[in-house]
XYZ file of C-alpha atoms in Angstrom:
425
model
C -16.245 2.600 -31.516
C -15.704 6.335 -32.116
C -18.862 6.427 -34.230
C -20.770 4.491 -31.599
C -20.076 7.211 -29.025
C -22.388 9.400 -31.131
C -25.161 6.826 -31.360
C -28.729 7.948 -30.608
C -29.062 4.922 -28.328
C -27.655 5.507 -24.818
C -26.841 1.834 -24.307
C -24.701 1.797 -27.452
C -22.830 4.923 -26.298
C -22.214 3.367 -22.883
C -20.987 0.075 -24.369
C -18.663 1.933 -26.738
C -17.112 3.867 -23.837
C -16.751 0.630 -21.880
C -15.000 -1.085 -24.814
C -12.623 1.839 -25.282
C -11.778 1.628 -21.596
C -10.847 -2.038 -21.957
C -8.326 -1.014 -24.611
C -6.643 1.291 -22.087
C -3.898 3.592 -23.456
C -4.578 2.267 -26.968
C -7.734 4.402 -26.875
C -5.858 7.681 -26.356
C -7.183 9.022 -29.664
C -10.716 8.795 -28.228
C -10.012 11.097 -25.272
C -11.794 14.147 -26.793
C -14.932 12.111 -27.495
C -14.849 10.486 -24.054
C -14.417 13.911 -22.493
C -17.574 15.080 -24.230
C -19.333 11.926 -23.032
C -18.799 13.097 -19.436
C -21.656 15.540 -20.060
C -23.937 12.966 -21.701
C -27.560 13.130 -20.453
C -27.386 9.409 -19.605
C -25.657 8.612 -16.298
C -24.457 5.200 -17.507
C -22.651 6.838 -20.417
C -21.021 9.387 -18.109
C -19.937 6.624 -15.729
C -18.416 4.469 -18.479
C -16.675 7.503 -20.000
C -15.107 8.457 -16.657
C -13.958 4.881 -16.070
C -12.541 4.649 -19.601
C -10.521 7.833 -19.128
C -9.077 6.334 -15.951
C -8.084 3.181 -17.829
C -6.367 5.300 -20.483
C -4.382 6.983 -17.687
C -1.844 9.791 -18.244
C -2.662 9.944 -21.957
C -6.119 11.264 -20.969
C -4.747 14.538 -19.559
C -6.726 16.615 -22.074
C -9.914 15.532 -20.288
C -8.765 16.757 -16.855
C -10.893 19.950 -16.755
C -14.047 18.002 -17.626
C -13.181 15.285 -15.103
C -12.794 17.928 -12.393
C -16.270 19.228 -13.249
C -17.548 15.645 -13.076
C -16.534 15.506 -9.410
C -19.881 17.222 -8.785
C -21.960 14.893 -10.962
C -25.379 14.123 -9.502
C -24.596 10.396 -9.778
C -22.188 9.093 -7.144
C -20.755 6.398 -9.414
C -19.737 9.042 -11.955
C -18.077 11.094 -9.221
C -16.126 8.088 -7.935
C -14.865 7.107 -11.393
C -13.951 10.721 -12.199
C -11.873 10.909 -9.015
C -10.191 7.582 -9.806
C -9.458 8.766 -13.357
C -7.815 11.968 -12.121
C -5.681 9.932 -9.739
C -4.569 7.631 -12.557
C -3.765 10.555 -14.841
C -1.436 11.684 -12.045
C 0.796 14.772 -12.028
C -0.745 16.199 -15.205
C -4.004 16.582 -13.279
C -2.420 18.535 -10.408
C -2.729 22.089 -11.837
C -6.486 21.755 -12.393
C -6.960 20.013 -9.044
C -5.044 22.808 -7.329
C -7.411 25.328 -8.899
C -10.343 23.192 -7.766
C -9.204 23.559 -4.158
C -10.355 27.173 -4.367
C -13.910 26.079 -5.198
C -15.870 24.877 -2.133
C -17.951 22.611 -4.383
C -14.879 20.682 -5.561
C -12.506 21.172 -2.628
C -12.986 17.972 -0.606
C -12.710 15.554 -3.539
C -9.833 17.511 -5.103
C -7.838 17.109 -1.888
C -8.556 13.365 -1.811
C -7.339 12.955 -5.390
C -4.163 14.940 -4.665
C -3.509 12.605 -1.740
C -3.995 9.655 -4.085
C -1.466 11.101 -6.549
C 1.014 11.414 -3.681
C 4.572 12.617 -4.453
C 3.493 13.666 -7.935
C 1.259 16.342 -6.365
C 4.200 18.352 -4.996
C 3.101 21.473 -6.927
C -0.085 21.596 -4.828
C 1.756 21.953 -1.511
C 1.345 25.763 -1.151
C -2.413 25.473 -1.733
C -2.681 22.593 0.750
C -0.731 24.557 3.366
C -3.246 27.361 2.923
C -6.037 24.925 3.810
C -4.514 24.238 7.237
C -6.343 27.379 8.369
C -9.668 26.444 6.739
C -12.678 26.921 9.014
C -13.780 23.322 8.342
C -11.708 20.998 10.537
C -12.370 18.037 8.204
C -10.863 19.970 5.303
C -7.814 20.713 7.455
C -7.453 17.033 8.302
C -7.761 15.937 4.674
C -5.135 18.532 3.719
C -2.794 17.044 6.330
C -3.275 13.559 4.875
C -2.540 14.874 1.377
C 0.655 16.557 2.594
C 1.641 13.308 4.307
C 1.052 11.323 1.099
C 3.182 13.793 -0.872
C 5.921 13.067 1.673
C 9.426 14.598 1.490
C 8.292 16.820 -1.359
C 6.095 18.726 1.092
C 8.928 20.220 3.199
C 7.510 23.671 2.496
C 4.683 22.759 4.883
C 6.942 21.989 7.858
C 6.885 25.465 9.526
C 3.077 25.623 9.545
C 2.824 22.012 10.690
C 5.144 22.714 13.609
C 3.028 25.729 14.517
C -0.063 23.515 14.643
C 1.731 20.860 16.665
C 2.947 23.362 19.255
C -0.502 24.926 19.606
C -2.203 23.041 22.440
C -5.591 24.374 21.290
C -5.206 23.151 17.713
C -7.673 20.474 16.614
C -5.198 18.957 14.164
C -2.136 18.299 16.341
C -2.245 14.533 15.753
C -2.572 15.048 12.010
C 0.347 17.464 12.079
C 2.503 14.749 13.673
C 1.439 12.280 10.987
C 2.339 14.684 8.201
C 5.648 15.744 9.755
C 6.743 12.123 10.172
C 5.756 11.209 6.606
C 7.563 14.284 5.292
C 10.644 13.224 7.255
C 11.155 16.208 9.564
C 13.108 14.015 12.008
C 15.304 16.466 13.868
C 12.566 19.044 14.293
C 9.757 16.766 15.399
C 11.405 14.124 17.632
C 12.051 16.496 20.587
C 8.382 17.491 20.490
C 7.162 13.889 20.251
C 9.078 12.922 23.403
C 6.816 15.405 25.206
C 3.475 14.847 23.450
C 3.764 11.074 23.951
C 3.174 11.764 27.649
C 0.162 14.063 27.098
C -2.404 13.204 29.779
C -5.433 14.691 28.065
C -5.401 13.211 24.548
C -5.086 9.449 23.992
C -4.972 9.820 20.219
C -2.147 12.341 20.466
C -0.181 9.920 22.656
C -0.755 7.058 20.219
C 0.313 9.060 17.161
C 3.345 10.439 19.009
C 4.489 6.934 19.910
C 3.957 5.823 16.307
C 6.017 8.792 15.114
C 8.922 8.031 17.442
C 9.183 4.388 16.431
C 8.686 5.203 12.731
C 11.544 7.706 12.755
C 13.782 5.763 15.154
C 12.818 2.057 14.897
C 16.101 0.857 16.395
C 15.812 2.903 19.587
C 14.862 0.303 22.240
C 13.359 2.907 24.567
C 11.067 4.211 21.844
C 10.106 0.661 20.855
C 9.109 -0.256 24.412
C 7.195 2.982 24.715
C 5.456 2.617 21.356
C 4.268 -1.006 21.415
C 1.251 -0.501 23.733
C 0.185 2.525 21.700
C 0.544 0.685 18.387
C -1.520 -2.212 19.724
C -4.121 0.302 20.848
C -4.165 1.711 17.308
C -5.237 -1.675 15.924
C -8.710 -1.132 17.399
C -9.141 2.368 15.966
C -12.272 3.095 13.930
C -10.071 4.968 11.441
C -8.690 2.679 8.753
C -5.655 4.931 8.265
C -4.727 4.576 11.952
C -5.082 0.796 11.805
C -2.979 0.608 8.654
C -0.171 2.747 10.045
C -0.119 0.792 13.316
C 0.085 -2.494 11.375
C 2.900 -1.190 9.170
C 4.883 0.045 12.181
C 4.516 -3.300 13.955
C 5.743 -5.047 10.818
C 8.806 -2.797 10.627
C 9.653 -3.675 14.226
C 9.739 -7.371 13.276
C 10.239 -9.863 16.075
C 10.044 -7.075 18.666
C 6.298 -6.956 17.909
C 5.612 -10.530 19.062
C 3.489 -9.153 21.911
C 1.076 -7.724 19.307
C 0.353 -11.077 17.610
C -2.907 -11.809 19.506
C -4.403 -8.450 18.552
C -3.144 -8.690 14.973
C -4.802 -12.112 14.748
C -8.129 -10.787 16.019
C -7.990 -7.960 13.520
C -7.135 -10.329 10.660
C -10.285 -12.319 11.396
C -12.652 -9.327 11.409
C -11.019 -6.658 9.193
C -13.354 -5.923 6.233
C -10.783 -4.293 3.938
C -8.740 -6.847 1.924
C -5.821 -4.403 1.603
C -5.597 -4.051 5.377
C -5.856 -7.822 5.857
C -2.979 -8.181 3.444
C -0.934 -5.709 5.500
C -1.672 -7.711 8.657
C -0.403 -10.896 7.019
C 2.741 -9.107 5.870
C 3.342 -7.792 9.411
C 2.904 -11.290 10.877
C 5.437 -12.505 8.335
C 7.959 -9.885 9.442
C 7.451 -10.944 13.060
C 8.345 -14.449 11.865
C 8.299 -17.552 14.101
C 6.843 -15.410 16.895
C 3.588 -15.333 14.912
C 2.917 -19.053 15.452
C -0.233 -18.256 17.473
C -1.761 -16.671 14.367
C -1.440 -19.857 12.277
C -5.158 -20.820 12.198
C -6.106 -17.389 10.840
C -3.221 -17.389 8.360
C -4.166 -20.855 7.125
C -7.713 -19.611 6.442
C -6.215 -16.842 4.323
C -4.833 -19.436 1.898
C -8.400 -19.759 0.593
C -9.107 -16.012 0.408
C -10.754 -14.942 -2.880
C -8.167 -12.179 -3.363
C -4.989 -13.561 -5.040
C -2.706 -11.046 -3.301
C -3.884 -12.262 0.103
C -3.225 -15.884 -0.852
C 0.282 -14.876 -1.971
C 0.995 -13.003 1.252
C -0.392 -15.846 3.369
C 2.134 -18.170 1.679
C 4.882 -15.654 2.455
C 3.821 -15.406 6.098
C 3.724 -19.180 6.527
C 7.229 -19.459 5.071
C 8.473 -16.811 7.483
C 6.892 -18.629 10.440
C 8.782 -21.741 9.322
C 8.483 -25.393 10.460
C 5.688 -24.607 12.913
C 3.447 -23.999 9.876
C 3.567 -27.691 8.879
C -0.244 -27.912 8.687
C -0.063 -25.744 5.566
C 2.030 -28.276 3.622
C -0.870 -30.083 1.855
C -2.362 -26.810 0.581
C 1.022 -25.477 -0.481
C 1.841 -28.693 -2.346
C -1.452 -28.422 -4.184
C -0.613 -24.788 -5.034
C 2.429 -25.992 -6.974
C 0.014 -27.272 -9.639
C -1.836 -23.953 -9.943
C -2.003 -22.176 -13.308
C -1.575 -18.875 -11.480
C 1.674 -17.220 -12.594
C 3.009 -16.438 -9.104
C 1.242 -18.736 -6.607
C 3.367 -21.840 -7.430
C 6.592 -19.813 -6.999
C 5.703 -18.353 -3.589
C 4.302 -21.719 -2.468
C 7.552 -23.488 -3.428
C 9.526 -20.874 -1.495
C 7.256 -21.339 1.516
C 7.577 -25.135 1.427
C 11.371 -24.925 1.388
C 11.202 -22.830 4.548
C 8.611 -25.022 6.277
C 9.433 -28.602 5.236
C 12.713 -28.746 3.289
C 12.921 -32.526 3.840
C 9.528 -33.158 2.215
C 9.926 -36.103 -0.157
C 10.245 -34.996 -3.764
C 10.075 -31.305 -2.869
C 13.337 -30.288 -4.496
C 12.339 -31.733 -7.873
C 9.183 -29.617 -7.899
C 10.491 -26.525 -6.115
C 13.811 -25.899 -7.866
C 12.348 -25.138 -11.344
C 9.790 -22.815 -9.764
C 12.398 -21.020 -7.660
C 14.514 -20.635 -10.791
C 11.569 -18.743 -12.287
C 11.540 -16.638 -9.130
C 15.045 -15.445 -10.015
C 13.433 -13.407 -12.806
C 10.920 -11.555 -10.615
C 11.111 -7.739 -10.914
C 11.495 -7.099 -7.159
C 15.154 -7.481 -6.042
C 14.085 -8.685 -2.594
C 11.937 -11.388 -4.199
C 14.938 -12.536 -6.247
C 17.037 -12.660 -3.084
C 14.388 -14.782 -1.328
C 14.413 -17.221 -4.265
C 18.227 -17.339 -4.186
C 18.244 -18.019 -0.450
C 15.751 -20.858 -0.832
C 17.819 -22.461 -3.591
C 20.961 -22.109 -1.503
C 19.285 -23.825 1.451
C 18.608 -26.865 -0.744
C 22.323 -27.166 -1.478
C 23.322 -29.658 -4.171
C 19.677 -30.363 -5.014
C 19.566 -26.934 -6.665
C 22.192 -27.749 -9.330
C 19.593 -27.559 -12.151
C 19.156 -23.871 -11.239
C 22.882 -23.037 -11.531
C 22.660 -21.562 -15.060
C 19.901 -19.182 -13.929
C 21.843 -18.278 -10.781
C 25.036 -17.618 -12.724
C 23.170 -15.180 -14.977
C 22.530 -13.047 -11.893
C 26.214 -12.130 -11.854
C 25.081 -9.283 -14.145
C 22.011 -8.357 -12.091
C 21.652 -4.566 -11.665
C 21.167 -4.966 -7.897
C 24.387 -5.442 -5.914
C 22.703 -7.370 -3.093
C 21.264 -9.821 -5.633
C 24.684 -10.312 -7.236
C 26.310 -11.055 -3.870
C 23.548 -13.451 -2.803
C 23.719 -15.293 -6.124
C 27.507 -15.659 -5.935
C 27.253 -17.121 -2.410
C 24.510 -19.532 -3.506
C 26.472 -20.744 -6.544
C 29.502 -21.394 -4.341
C 27.506 -23.459 -1.828
C 25.531 -25.426 -4.435
C 28.744 -26.385 -6.275
C 30.549 -27.382 -3.077
């Protein structure tokens, strides 16, 4: 494959880069050659080389300078893959990306990649703060999003963000709120938000202020009542980021967000982005039985082409509970799937929807026992809870449950001990 990267035939060079990409980190030794391929006269070769470097990930850090240059490739596909590669390389790409911020030709994409890297881009915070005074308002807004994605590591930006928020003439006040909330500047920003949420001239500022209050203080009933109309309003925003944050906030509020179910349902049916649809399903699941009105749309999601959406739809139906009985035939069929996770989440959902279903325990218990080995502690707890609810029918899973006495997560250990006690009773 190394030799093929030097072939006189462009198609051979492109196929070699593609094959090396499929090998991922195993192709780390090819990084120098792939870096050179980013300047190949053939656009297909450059595209495949950029994508391959992204698949190699952090081990491709030696190619970072060339990838930064590729952000200005004349072919859009090369630019996109170069940006994705830099994001996958992560923190090792930050120094070069920070330098790129100083170059107007690279600035916009460099900021986007830093936002994608998130907390690992902490070293870029001073440069991003400097951009808050850029003459281009879109650059200022992108810098705010990057600071927000870096999160608590961007505390150095708080003074300048507060200055922008307190300046009634600033064009980035809403973005400043977003960044301050994501950074976690609770005590400094909440007093300001209680005032900006009543701003009579800027609807977007009011919406973001309400979102900030309920994000920082989700248990404050006054803030929740105040925020709900604004969060629902955010669901119809043209900005995907606004929709996503509104959905996430409604999910965190759980059953208190029942009033938002009709609008969440409408959005689920028309939202083009699969990731956002997945977030909507997760929010409906957190609302729980109050999401019963969304059942037709959730049931449709069981046939979505994206596996993650099918998984989350199963989760949502289980959280809605017995009212989701129309999903039982599909969920039972899912138990036979060769997919690694779908049978497990479907078994969990069935136990929550129709625990008395004939023969369910015999099929569900072995699958839930597999669920006890999932990497996410909360997923293990959900599997434990489902087994516990089946009582004595879960005795075949006792050995797997007893092993959880040594689980690294305390909550898992406690849940497993309680389940063992009930199943043995």
